[in-house]
Coordinates of N, CA and C in Angstrom, one line a residue:
Chain A
G216 N -28.3 -43.5 -33.2 CA -29.5 -44.4 -33.5 C -30.4 -44.4 -32.3
E217 N -31.5 -45.1 -32.4 CA -32.5 -45.2 -31.3 C -31.9 -45.8 -30.1
N218 N -32.4 -45.3 -28.9 CA -31.9 -45.9 -27.7 C -33.0 -45.8 -26.6
V219 N -33.1 -46.8 -25.8 CA -34.1 -46.8 -24.7 C -33.4 -47.1 -23.4
E220 N -33.5 -46.2 -22.5 CA -32.9 -46.4 -21.1 C -34.0 -46.8 -20.1
Q221 N -33.7 -47.8 -19.3 CA -34.7 -48.2 -18.3 C -34.1 -48.3 -16.9
H222 N -34.9 -47.8 -15.9 CA -34.5 -47.8 -14.5 C -35.6 -48.1 -13.6
P223 N -35.4 -48.8 -12.5 CA -34.1 -49.3 -12.1 C -33.8 -50.7 -12.7
S224 N -32.7 -51.2 -12.5 CA -32.4 -52.5 -13.1 C -33.0 -53.6 -12.2
T225 N -33.1 -53.4 -10.9 CA -33.7 -54.3 -10.0 C -34.6 -53.5 -9.0
L226 N -35.7 -54.1 -8.6 CA -36.7 -53.5 -7.8 C -37.3 -54.5 -6.9
S227 N -37.2 -54.3 -5.6 CA -37.8 -55.2 -4.6 C -38.9 -54.5 -3.8
V228 N -40.1 -55.0 -3.7 CA -41.2 -54.4 -3.0 C -41.9 -55.4 -2.2
Q229 N -42.6 -54.9 -1.2 CA -43.4 -55.8 -0.3 C -44.8 -56.0 -1.0
E230 N -45.3 -57.2 -0.9 CA -46.6 -57.5 -1.4 C -47.6 -56.4 -1.0
G231 N -48.4 -55.9 -2.0 CA -49.4 -54.9 -1.7 C -48.9 -53.5 -2.0
D232 N -47.6 -53.3 -2.0 CA -47.0 -52.0 -2.4 C -47.1 -51.8 -3.9
S233 N -46.8 -50.5 -4.3 CA -46.7 -50.2 -5.7 C -45.3 -50.3 -6.2
A234 N -45.2 -50.5 -7.5 CA -43.9 -50.6 -8.2 C -43.9 -49.7 -9.4
V235 N -42.9 -48.9 -9.6 CA -42.8 -48.0 -10.7 C -41.5 -48.2 -11.5
I236 N -41.6 -48.4 -12.8 CA -40.4 -48.6 -13.6 C -40.5 -47.4 -14.7
K237 N -39.3 -46.8 -14.9 CA -39.2 -45.7 -15.8 C -38.3 -45.9 -17.0
C238 N -38.7 -45.3 -18.1 CA -37.9 -45.4 -19.3 C -37.9 -44.1 -20.0
T239 N -36.7 -43.9 -20.7 CA -36.6 -42.7 -21.6 C -36.2 -43.2 -22.9
Y240 N -36.5 -42.5 -24.0 CA -36.2 -42.8 -25.3 C -35.5 -41.7 -26.0
S241 N -34.8 -42.0 -27.1 CA -34.0 -40.9 -27.7 C -34.6 -40.4 -29.0
D242 N -35.4 -41.2 -29.7 CA -35.9 -40.8 -31.0 C -37.2 -40.1 -30.8
S243 N -37.3 -38.9 -31.0 CA -38.5 -38.1 -30.8 C -39.7 -38.5 -31.7
A244 N -39.3 -39.3 -32.8 CA -40.3 -39.7 -33.7 C -41.0 -41.0 -33.2
S245 N -40.5 -41.6 -32.1 CA -41.1 -42.8 -31.6 C -42.6 -42.5 -31.2
N246 N -43.5 -43.5 -31.5 CA -44.9 -43.2 -31.2 C -45.7 -44.5 -30.7
Y247 N -44.9 -45.5 -30.4 CA -45.6 -46.7 -29.8 C -44.7 -47.2 -28.7
F248 N -45.3 -47.5 -27.5 CA -44.5 -47.8 -26.3 C -45.1 -49.0 -25.6
P249 N -44.6 -50.2 -25.9 CA -45.2 -51.4 -25.3 C -44.3 -51.8 -24.0
W250 N -45.0 -52.5 -23.1 CA -44.3 -53.1 -22.0 C -44.5 -54.6 -22.0
Y251 N -43.4 -55.3 -21.8 CA -43.4 -56.8 -21.8 C -43.0 -57.3 -20.5
K252 N -43.6 -58.5 -20.1 CA -43.2 -59.2 -18.9 C -42.6 -60.5 -19.3
Q253 N -41.5 -60.8 -18.7 CA -40.8 -62.1 -19.0 C -40.6 -62.9 -17.7
E254 N -41.3 -64.0 -17.5 CA -41.1 -64.8 -16.4 C -39.9 -65.7 -16.7
L255 N -39.3 -66.3 -15.6 CA -38.1 -67.0 -15.7 C -38.2 -68.2 -16.7
G256 N -37.3 -68.2 -17.7 CA -37.3 -69.3 -18.6 C -38.3 -69.2 -19.7
K257 N -39.1 -68.1 -19.7 CA -40.2 -68.0 -20.7 C -39.9 -66.8 -21.7
R258 N -40.8 -66.7 -22.6 CA -40.7 -65.6 -23.6 C -41.3 -64.3 -23.1
P259 N -40.8 -63.2 -23.6 CA -41.5 -61.9 -23.2 C -42.9 -61.9 -23.8
Q260 N -43.8 -61.3 -23.0 CA -45.2 -61.2 -23.4 C -45.7 -59.8 -23.1
L261 N -46.5 -59.3 -24.0 CA -47.0 -57.9 -23.9 C -48.0 -57.9 -22.7
I262 N -47.9 -56.9 -21.9 CA -48.8 -56.7 -20.8 C -49.7 -55.4 -21.0
I263 N -49.1 -54.4 -21.6 CA -49.8 -53.1 -21.9 C -49.0 -52.3 -22.9
D264 N -49.7 -51.5 -23.6 CA -49.0 -50.6 -24.5 C -49.7 -49.3 -24.6
I265 N -49.0 -48.3 -25.1 CA -49.5 -46.9 -25.2 C -49.0 -46.3 -26.5
R266 N -49.9 -45.5 -27.1 CA -49.5 -44.8 -28.3 C -49.4 -43.3 -28.1
S267 N -48.7 -42.6 -28.9 CA -48.3 -41.3 -28.6 C -49.5 -40.3 -28.5
N268 N -50.6 -40.7 -29.0 CA -51.8 -39.7 -28.9 C -52.5 -39.8 -27.5
V269 N -51.9 -40.6 -26.6 CA -52.6 -40.8 -25.3 C -51.5 -40.6 -24.2
G270 N -51.9 -40.0 -23.1 CA -51.0 -39.7 -22.1 C -51.0 -40.7 -21.0
E271 N -52.1 -41.5 -20.9 CA -52.1 -42.5 -19.8 C -53.1 -43.6 -20.2
K272 N -52.8 -44.8 -19.8 CA -53.6 -46.0 -20.1 C -53.6 -46.9 -18.9
K273 N -54.7 -47.4 -18.5 CA -54.8 -48.3 -17.4 C -55.5 -49.6 -17.7
D274 N -55.0 -50.7 -17.1 CA -55.6 -52.0 -17.2 C -55.6 -52.7 -15.9
Q275 N -56.6 -52.6 -15.1 CA -56.7 -53.2 -13.8 C -55.6 -52.6 -12.9
R276 N -54.6 -53.4 -12.5 CA -53.6 -53.0 -11.6 C -52.4 -52.3 -12.3
I277 N -52.4 -52.3 -13.6 CA -51.3 -51.8 -14.4 C -51.7 -50.6 -15.1
A278 N -50.8 -49.6 -15.1 CA -51.0 -48.3 -15.8 C -49.7 -47.9 -16.4
V279 N -49.8 -47.2 -17.5 CA -48.6 -46.6 -18.2 C -48.9 -45.2 -18.5
T280 N -47.9 -44.3 -18.2 CA -48.0 -42.9 -18.5 C -46.9 -42.5 -19.5
L281 N -47.2 -41.5 -20.3 CA -46.3 -41.1 -21.4 C -46.2 -39.6 -21.3
N282 N -44.9 -39.1 -21.4 CA -44.7 -37.7 -21.5 C -43.8 -37.5 -22.7
K283 N -44.4 -37.1 -23.8 CA -43.7 -37.1 -25.1 C -42.7 -35.9 -25.1
T284 N -43.0 -34.8 -24.4 CA -42.2 -33.7 -24.4 C -40.8 -34.1 -23.8
A285 N -40.9 -34.8 -22.6 CA -39.7 -35.2 -21.9 C -39.1 -36.5 -22.4
K286 N -39.9 -37.2 -23.3 CA -39.5 -38.5 -23.8 C -39.3 -39.5 -22.7
H287 N -40.3 -39.5 -21.8 CA -40.3 -40.4 -20.7 C -41.6 -41.2 -20.8
F288 N -41.6 -42.5 -20.3 CA -42.8 -43.3 -20.1 C -42.5 -44.2 -18.9
S289 N -43.6 -44.5 -18.2 CA -43.4 -45.3 -17.0 C -44.5 -46.3 -16.8
L290 N -44.2 -47.4 -16.2 CA -45.1 -48.5 -15.8 C -45.4 -48.4 -14.3
H291 N -46.6 -48.5 -14.0 CA -47.0 -48.5 -12.6 C -47.8 -49.7 -12.3
I292 N -47.4 -50.5 -11.3 CA -48.1 -51.7 -10.8 C -48.6 -51.4 -9.4
T293 N -49.9 -51.5 -9.2 CA -50.4 -51.2 -7.8 C -50.8 -52.6 -7.2
E294 N -50.8 -52.6 -5.9 CA -51.2 -53.8 -5.1 C -50.5 -55.0 -5.6
T295 N -49.2 -54.9 -5.6 CA -48.3 -56.0 -6.2 C -48.6 -57.3 -5.5
Q296 N -48.4 -58.4 -6.3 CA -48.6 -59.7 -5.8 C -47.4 -60.5 -6.2
P297 N -47.1 -61.6 -5.4 CA -45.9 -62.4 -5.7 C -45.8 -62.8 -7.2
E298 N -46.9 -63.1 -7.8 CA -46.9 -63.5 -9.3 C -46.5 -62.4 -10.2
D299 N -46.4 -61.2 -9.7 CA -45.9 -60.1 -10.5 C -44.4 -60.1 -10.6
S300 N -43.7 -61.0 -9.8 CA -42.3 -61.1 -9.9 C -41.8 -61.6 -11.3
A301 N -41.0 -60.8 -11.9 CA -40.6 -61.1 -13.3 C -39.6 -60.1 -13.7
V302 N -39.1 -60.2 -15.0 CA -38.4 -59.1 -15.6 C -39.3 -58.3 -16.5
Y303 N -39.3 -57.0 -16.4 CA -40.2 -56.2 -17.2 C -39.3 -55.4 -18.2
F304 N -39.7 -55.3 -19.4 CA -39.0 -54.6 -20.5 C -39.9 -53.5 -21.0
C305 N -39.4 -52.3 -21.2 CA -40.1 -51.3 -21.9 C -39.5 -51.3 -23.4
A306 N -40.2 -50.7 -24.3 CA -39.7 -50.7 -25.7 C -40.3 -49.5 -26.3
A307 N -39.7 -49.1 -27.4 CA -40.2 -47.9 -28.2 C -40.1 -48.3 -29.7
S308 N -41.0 -47.8 -30.4 CA -41.1 -48.2 -31.9 C -41.6 -47.0 -32.6
G309 N -41.3 -47.0 -34.0 CA -41.7 -45.9 -34.8 C -40.5 -44.9 -34.8
S310 N -40.1 -44.5 -35.9 CA -38.9 -43.6 -36.0 C -39.1 -42.7 -37.2
S311 N -38.1 -41.9 -37.4 CA -38.1 -41.0 -38.6 C -38.1 -41.8 -39.8
S312 N -37.6 -43.1 -39.8 CA -37.6 -43.9 -41.0 C -38.9 -44.7 -41.1
N313 N -39.7 -44.7 -40.0 CA -41.1 -45.3 -40.0 C -41.1 -46.7 -40.4
T314 N -40.1 -47.5 -39.9 CA -40.0 -48.9 -40.2 C -40.6 -49.8 -39.2
G315 N -41.1 -49.3 -38.1 CA -41.6 -50.2 -37.1 C -40.6 -50.9 -36.2
K316 N -39.3 -50.4 -36.3 CA -38.3 -51.1 -35.5 C -38.6 -51.0 -34.0
L317 N -38.5 -52.1 -33.3 CA -38.8 -52.1 -31.9 C -37.6 -52.3 -31.1
I318 N -37.2 -51.3 -30.3 CA -36.0 -51.3 -29.4 C -36.4 -51.4 -28.0
F319 N -35.7 -52.3 -27.3 CA -36.1 -52.6 -25.9 C -35.1 -51.9 -24.9
G320 N -35.6 -51.6 -23.7 CA -34.8 -51.2 -22.6 C -34.0 -52.4 -22.0
Q321 N -33.2 -52.1 -21.0 CA -32.3 -53.2 -20.5 C -33.1 -54.2 -19.6
G322 N -34.2 -53.8 -19.1 CA -35.0 -54.7 -18.3 C -34.9 -54.3 -16.8
T323 N -36.0 -54.6 -16.1 CA -36.0 -54.4 -14.6 C -36.5 -55.7 -14.0
T324 N -35.7 -56.2 -13.1 CA -36.1 -57.4 -12.4 C -36.9 -57.0 -11.1
L325 N -38.2 -57.4 -11.1 CA -39.1 -57.0 -10.0 C -39.2 -58.2 -9.1
Q326 N -39.0 -58.0 -7.8 CA -39.2 -59.1 -6.8 C -40.3 -58.6 -5.9
V327 N -41.3 -59.3 -5.7 CA -42.4 -59.0 -4.8 C -42.3 -60.0 -3.7
K328 N -42.0 -59.4 -2.5 CA -41.9 -60.3 -1.3 C -43.2 -60.5 -0.6
P329 N -43.5 -61.8 -0.3 CA -44.8 -62.0 0.3 C -44.8 -61.6 1.8
Chain B
D99 N -53.9 -70.5 -34.1 CA -52.5 -70.5 -34.6 C -51.6 -70.9 -33.4
A100 N -50.5 -71.6 -33.8 CA -49.6 -72.1 -32.7 C -48.7 -71.0 -32.2
G101 N -48.7 -69.8 -32.8 CA -47.8 -68.8 -32.4 C -46.5 -68.9 -33.2
V102 N -45.5 -68.1 -32.8 CA -44.2 -68.1 -33.4 C -43.5 -69.4 -33.0
I103 N -43.0 -70.1 -33.9 CA -42.3 -71.4 -33.6 C -40.8 -71.3 -33.9
Q104 N -40.0 -71.6 -33.0 CA -38.6 -71.6 -33.1 C -38.0 -73.0 -32.9
S105 N -37.0 -73.3 -33.7 CA -36.3 -74.6 -33.5 C -34.8 -74.4 -33.8
P106 N -33.9 -75.2 -33.1 CA -34.3 -76.0 -31.9 C -34.5 -75.2 -30.7
R107 N -35.0 -75.8 -29.6 CA -35.2 -75.1 -28.4 C -33.9 -74.9 -27.6
H108 N -33.0 -75.9 -27.8 CA -31.7 -75.9 -27.2 C -30.7 -76.4 -28.2
E109 N -29.5 -75.7 -28.2 CA -28.4 -76.1 -29.1 C -27.1 -76.0 -28.4
V110 N -26.4 -77.1 -28.3 CA -25.0 -77.0 -27.8 C -24.1 -77.4 -28.9
T111 N -23.1 -76.6 -29.1 CA -22.2 -76.8 -30.3 C -20.8 -76.5 -29.9
E112 N -19.8 -77.0 -30.6 CA -18.4 -76.7 -30.3 C -18.0 -75.4 -31.1
M113 N -17.1 -74.7 -30.5 CA -16.6 -73.5 -31.1 C -16.1 -73.8 -32.5
G114 N -16.4 -72.9 -33.5 CA -16.0 -73.1 -34.9 C -17.0 -73.8 -35.7
Q115 N -18.0 -74.4 -35.1 CA -19.1 -75.0 -35.9 C -20.1 -74.0 -36.4
E116 N -20.8 -74.4 -37.4 CA -21.9 -73.6 -37.9 C -23.2 -73.9 -37.2
V117 N -23.9 -72.9 -36.9 CA -25.2 -73.0 -36.2 C -26.3 -72.3 -37.0
T118 N -27.4 -73.0 -37.1 CA -28.6 -72.4 -37.8 C -29.8 -72.5 -36.9
L119 N -30.4 -71.3 -36.7 CA -31.6 -71.2 -35.9 C -32.7 -70.9 -36.8
R120 N -33.9 -71.5 -36.5 CA -35.0 -71.4 -37.4 C -36.2 -70.8 -36.8
C121 N -37.1 -70.1 -37.6 CA -38.2 -69.4 -37.1 C -39.4 -69.5 -38.1
K122 N -40.6 -69.8 -37.6 CA -41.8 -69.7 -38.4 C -42.7 -68.7 -37.7
P123 N -42.9 -67.6 -38.4 CA -43.7 -66.5 -37.8 C -45.2 -66.9 -37.8
I124 N -46.0 -66.1 -37.2 CA -47.4 -66.3 -37.2 C -47.9 -66.0 -38.6
S125 N -48.8 -66.9 -39.1 CA -49.3 -66.7 -40.4 C -50.0 -65.4 -40.6
G126 N -49.7 -64.7 -41.7 CA -50.3 -63.3 -41.9 C -49.5 -62.2 -41.4
H127 N -48.5 -62.5 -40.5 CA -47.6 -61.4 -40.0 C -46.6 -61.0 -41.1
N128 N -46.4 -59.7 -41.2 CA -45.5 -59.3 -42.3 C -44.1 -58.8 -41.8
S129 N -44.0 -58.7 -40.4 CA -42.7 -58.2 -39.9 C -42.1 -59.3 -39.0
L130 N -40.8 -59.5 -39.1 CA -40.1 -60.5 -38.3 C -38.8 -59.9 -37.7
F131 N -38.6 -60.2 -36.5 CA -37.5 -59.7 -35.7 C -36.6 -60.8 -35.2
W132 N -35.3 -60.7 -35.2 CA -34.4 -61.6 -34.4 C -33.8 -60.8 -33.3
Y133 N -33.9 -61.3 -32.1 CA -33.3 -60.7 -30.9 C -32.3 -61.7 -30.2
R134 N -31.3 -61.1 -29.6 CA -30.4 -61.9 -28.8 C -30.6 -61.4 -27.3
Q135 N -30.7 -62.4 -26.4 CA -30.8 -62.0 -25.0 C -29.7 -62.6 -24.1
T136 N -29.0 -61.7 -23.4 CA -28.0 -62.1 -22.5 C -28.2 -61.3 -21.2
M137 N -27.6 -61.8 -20.1 CA -27.7 -61.0 -18.9 C -27.1 -59.6 -19.0
M138 N -26.0 -59.6 -19.6 CA -25.2 -58.3 -19.7 C -25.9 -57.3 -20.6
R139 N -26.4 -57.7 -21.7 CA -26.9 -56.8 -22.8 C -28.4 -56.8 -23.0
G140 N -29.1 -57.6 -22.2 CA -30.5 -57.6 -22.4 C -31.0 -58.1 -23.7
L141 N -32.1 -57.5 -24.2 CA -32.7 -57.9 -25.5 C -32.1 -57.0 -26.6
E142 N -31.3 -57.6 -27.4 CA -30.7 -56.8 -28.5 C -31.3 -57.1 -29.8
L143 N -31.8 -56.1 -30.6 CA -32.3 -56.4 -31.9 C -31.2 -56.6 -32.9
L144 N -31.2 -57.8 -33.5 CA -30.1 -58.2 -34.5 C -30.5 -57.7 -35.9
I145 N -31.7 -58.1 -36.3 CA -32.1 -57.8 -37.7 C -33.6 -57.8 -37.7
Y146 N -34.2 -57.1 -38.7 CA -35.6 -56.9 -38.8 C -36.0 -57.0 -40.3
F147 N -37.0 -57.8 -40.6 CA -37.5 -58.0 -41.9 C -39.0 -57.4 -42.0
N148 N -39.3 -56.9 -43.2 CA -40.6 -56.5 -43.5 C -41.0 -57.1 -44.9
N149 N -42.1 -57.9 -44.9 CA -42.4 -58.5 -46.2 C -41.2 -59.2 -46.8
N150 N -40.5 -60.0 -46.0 CA -39.4 -60.9 -46.3 C -38.1 -60.1 -46.7
V151 N -38.1 -58.8 -46.6 CA -37.0 -58.0 -47.0 C -36.3 -57.5 -45.8
P152 N -35.0 -57.7 -45.7 CA -34.3 -57.1 -44.5 C -34.3 -55.6 -44.5
I153 N -34.8 -55.0 -43.5 CA -34.9 -53.6 -43.4 C -33.8 -52.9 -42.6
D154 N -33.4 -53.6 -41.6 CA -32.3 -53.0 -40.7 C -31.5 -54.2 -40.1
D155 N -30.3 -54.3 -40.5 CA -29.4 -55.3 -39.9 C -28.2 -54.7 -39.1
S156 N -28.4 -53.5 -38.7 CA -27.4 -52.8 -38.0 C -27.0 -53.4 -36.6
G157 N -27.9 -54.3 -36.1 CA -27.6 -54.9 -34.9 C -26.8 -56.3 -35.0
M158 N -26.7 -56.7 -36.2 CA -25.9 -57.9 -36.4 C -24.5 -57.7 -36.0
P159 N -24.0 -58.5 -35.0 CA -22.7 -58.1 -34.4 C -21.5 -58.2 -35.3
E160 N -21.4 -59.3 -36.2 CA -20.3 -59.5 -37.0 C -20.7 -60.2 -38.3
D161 N -19.7 -60.2 -39.2 CA -20.0 -60.9 -40.5 C -20.2 -62.4 -40.3
R162 N -19.9 -62.9 -39.1 CA -20.2 -64.3 -38.8 C -21.7 -64.6 -38.7
F163 N -22.5 -63.6 -38.5 CA -23.9 -63.7 -38.4 C -24.6 -63.3 -39.7
S164 N -25.5 -64.2 -40.1 CA -26.3 -63.8 -41.3 C -27.7 -64.3 -41.1
A165 N -28.7 -63.7 -41.7 CA -30.1 -64.0 -41.6 C -30.8 -64.0 -43.0
K166 N -31.7 -64.9 -43.2 CA -32.5 -64.9 -44.4 C -33.9 -65.1 -44.1
M167 N -34.7 -64.7 -45.1 CA -36.2 -64.9 -45.0 C -36.6 -65.2 -46.4
P168 N -36.5 -66.5 -46.8 CA -36.8 -66.8 -48.2 C -38.3 -66.7 -48.6
N169 N -39.2 -66.8 -47.6 CA -40.6 -66.7 -47.8 C -41.3 -66.2 -46.5
A170 N -42.5 -65.9 -46.6 CA -43.3 -65.3 -45.5 C -43.4 -66.2 -44.3
S171 N -43.1 -67.5 -44.5 CA -43.3 -68.4 -43.3 C -42.1 -69.0 -42.8
F172 N -40.9 -68.5 -43.1 CA -39.7 -69.1 -42.6 C -38.5 -68.1 -42.6
S173 N -37.7 -68.2 -41.6 CA -36.5 -67.4 -41.5 C -35.4 -68.2 -40.8
T174 N -34.2 -67.9 -41.1 CA -33.1 -68.5 -40.4 C -32.1 -67.5 -40.0
L175 N -31.4 -67.8 -38.9 CA -30.3 -67.0 -38.4 C -29.1 -68.0 -38.3
K176 N -28.0 -67.6 -39.0 CA -26.9 -68.5 -39.1 C -25.7 -67.9 -38.4
I177 N -24.9 -68.6 -37.7 CA -23.7 -68.2 -37.1 C -22.6 -69.1 -37.6
Q178 N -21.6 -68.6 -38.3 CA -20.5 -69.4 -38.9 C -19.2 -68.6 -39.0
P179 N -18.2 -68.9 -38.3 CA -18.1 -70.0 -37.2 C -18.6 -69.4 -35.9
S180 N -19.1 -70.3 -35.1 CA -19.6 -69.9 -33.8 C -18.5 -69.8 -32.8
E181 N -18.7 -68.9 -31.8 CA -17.7 -68.6 -30.7 C -18.4 -68.7 -29.4
P182 N -17.7 -69.0 -28.3 CA -18.3 -69.1 -27.0 C -19.1 -67.8 -26.6
R183 N -18.7 -66.6 -27.0 CA -19.4 -65.4 -26.7 C -20.7 -65.3 -27.4
D184 N -21.0 -66.2 -28.3 CA -22.3 -66.2 -29.0 C -23.4 -66.9 -28.1
S185 N -22.9 -67.5 -27.1 CA -23.9 -68.2 -26.2 C -24.9 -67.2 -25.6
A186 N -26.2 -67.5 -25.8 CA -27.3 -66.6 -25.5 C -28.6 -67.3 -25.8
V187 N -29.7 -66.6 -25.5 CA -31.0 -67.0 -25.9 C -31.4 -66.2 -27.1
Y188 N -31.7 -66.8 -28.2 CA -32.1 -66.1 -29.4 C -33.6 -66.2 -29.6
F189 N -34.2 -65.0 -29.7 CA -35.7 -65.0 -29.9 C -36.0 -64.5 -31.3
C190 N -37.0 -65.1 -31.8 CA -37.6 -64.6 -33.0 C -39.0 -64.0 -32.6
A191 N -39.4 -62.9 -33.2 CA -40.7 -62.3 -33.0 C -41.4 -61.9 -34.3
S192 N -42.7 -61.9 -34.3 CA -43.4 -61.4 -35.5 C -44.5 -60.5 -35.1
S193 N -44.8 -59.6 -36.0 CA -45.9 -58.7 -35.8 C -46.7 -58.5 -37.1
P194 N -48.0 -58.1 -37.0 CA -48.8 -58.0 -38.2 C -48.2 -57.1 -39.3
G195 N -47.3 -56.3 -39.0 CA -46.6 -55.5 -40.0 C -47.2 -54.1 -40.1
L196 N -48.4 -53.9 -39.5 CA -48.8 -52.5 -39.4 C -48.0 -51.8 -38.4
L197 N -47.7 -50.6 -38.6 CA -46.9 -49.9 -37.6 C -47.5 -49.9 -36.2
N198 N -46.6 -50.0 -35.2 CA -47.0 -49.9 -33.9 C -48.1 -50.9 -33.4
T199 N -47.7 -52.1 -33.6 CA -48.5 -53.2 -33.2 C -47.6 -54.2 -32.4
E200 N -48.3 -55.1 -31.6 CA -47.7 -56.0 -30.7 C -46.7 -57.0 -31.5
A201 N -45.6 -57.2 -30.9 CA -44.7 -58.2 -31.4 C -44.9 -59.5 -30.6
F202 N -45.1 -60.6 -31.2 CA -45.3 -61.9 -30.5 C -44.0 -62.7 -30.6
F203 N -43.5 -63.1 -29.4 CA -42.2 -63.8 -29.4 C -42.4 -65.3 -29.4
G204 N -41.4 -66.0 -30.0 CA -41.3 -67.4 -30.0 C -40.7 -67.8 -28.6
Q205 N -40.6 -69.1 -28.4 CA -40.1 -69.7 -27.2 C -38.6 -69.4 -27.0
G206 N -37.9 -69.1 -28.0 CA -36.5 -68.9 -28.0 C -35.6 -70.1 -28.2
T207 N -34.4 -69.9 -28.6 CA -33.4 -71.0 -28.7 C -32.3 -70.7 -27.8
R208 N -32.0 -71.6 -26.9 CA -30.9 -71.4 -26.0 C -29.6 -72.0 -26.6
L209 N -28.7 -71.1 -27.0 CA -27.5 -71.6 -27.7 C -26.3 -71.6 -26.7
T210 N -25.6 -72.7 -26.6 CA -24.4 -72.8 -25.8 C -23.3 -73.2 -26.8
V211 N -22.2 -72.4 -26.8 CA -21.1 -72.7 -27.6 C -19.9 -73.0 -26.7
V212 N -19.4 -74.2 -26.8 CA -18.3 -74.6 -25.8 C -17.0 -74.7 -26.5

C-alpha cells in the first residue's frame, strides 16, 4: 500500500537558521503533496502544497521542492522564528486507484531556539 | 462556515463501553476522512468516504471500529467495546472532493479509555 516516510523526527535549530524536512513516498502515482503544521493541542493546518506538474513552490519563508523521479519532496523554512516551533507533517495523495486518499508521514517536531 | 465540527472534544470512558465520535464536515465538501493520532504512530488514516460512500477502510484497526456516513453532513466513528489502547486523538477532516485539494481538520476528540 501507500507509504510516506518523513525525516528527521525531531529538529532543533537556532532562530534565524534554516530548517529542512524530507519525505519520500512509495506510490509513483501520487501527484499531490501538502504540508501541515500542528501546534501543541491544535489541529493540523495546511501551510503549503505542491502538485506533480511543479518542481518547486515558494511562499515567503517557506518553500517546497519535489523530485518525482526519486519520489522525494522537502520542506524548507528560512529565517526560522520561535513561532515556527510545531510538528510538521508531509502527506501524499493520488494513487493508481485515483481516490484522493491522503497519507501522512510520521511528523517532525521542530524546535526553534531564541 | 464554522469549519469541520467534531464532538465531543473530550471523552473519558471505561474499558468495554461503547464510544461514538461525531463529525460534521464543511458544507459542500464531498470527501471525509477519519484519522487517529498517537505519539507512537502519528496520524493514521482509519477510513475515507467520498459522496457518503466508504472508499477505503483498510486503516480500521479491528472489527471493534465502525464508521458511517448516513448523509453529506454527518459521520460517526464508533468503538465497541473500547480498550485502553484506543486512547488517542481522533480527527475528522473534509475536502471539496476534487482530487488533490486541501483537507480541513476538525478540532479533534481526545479519547481516554481507562
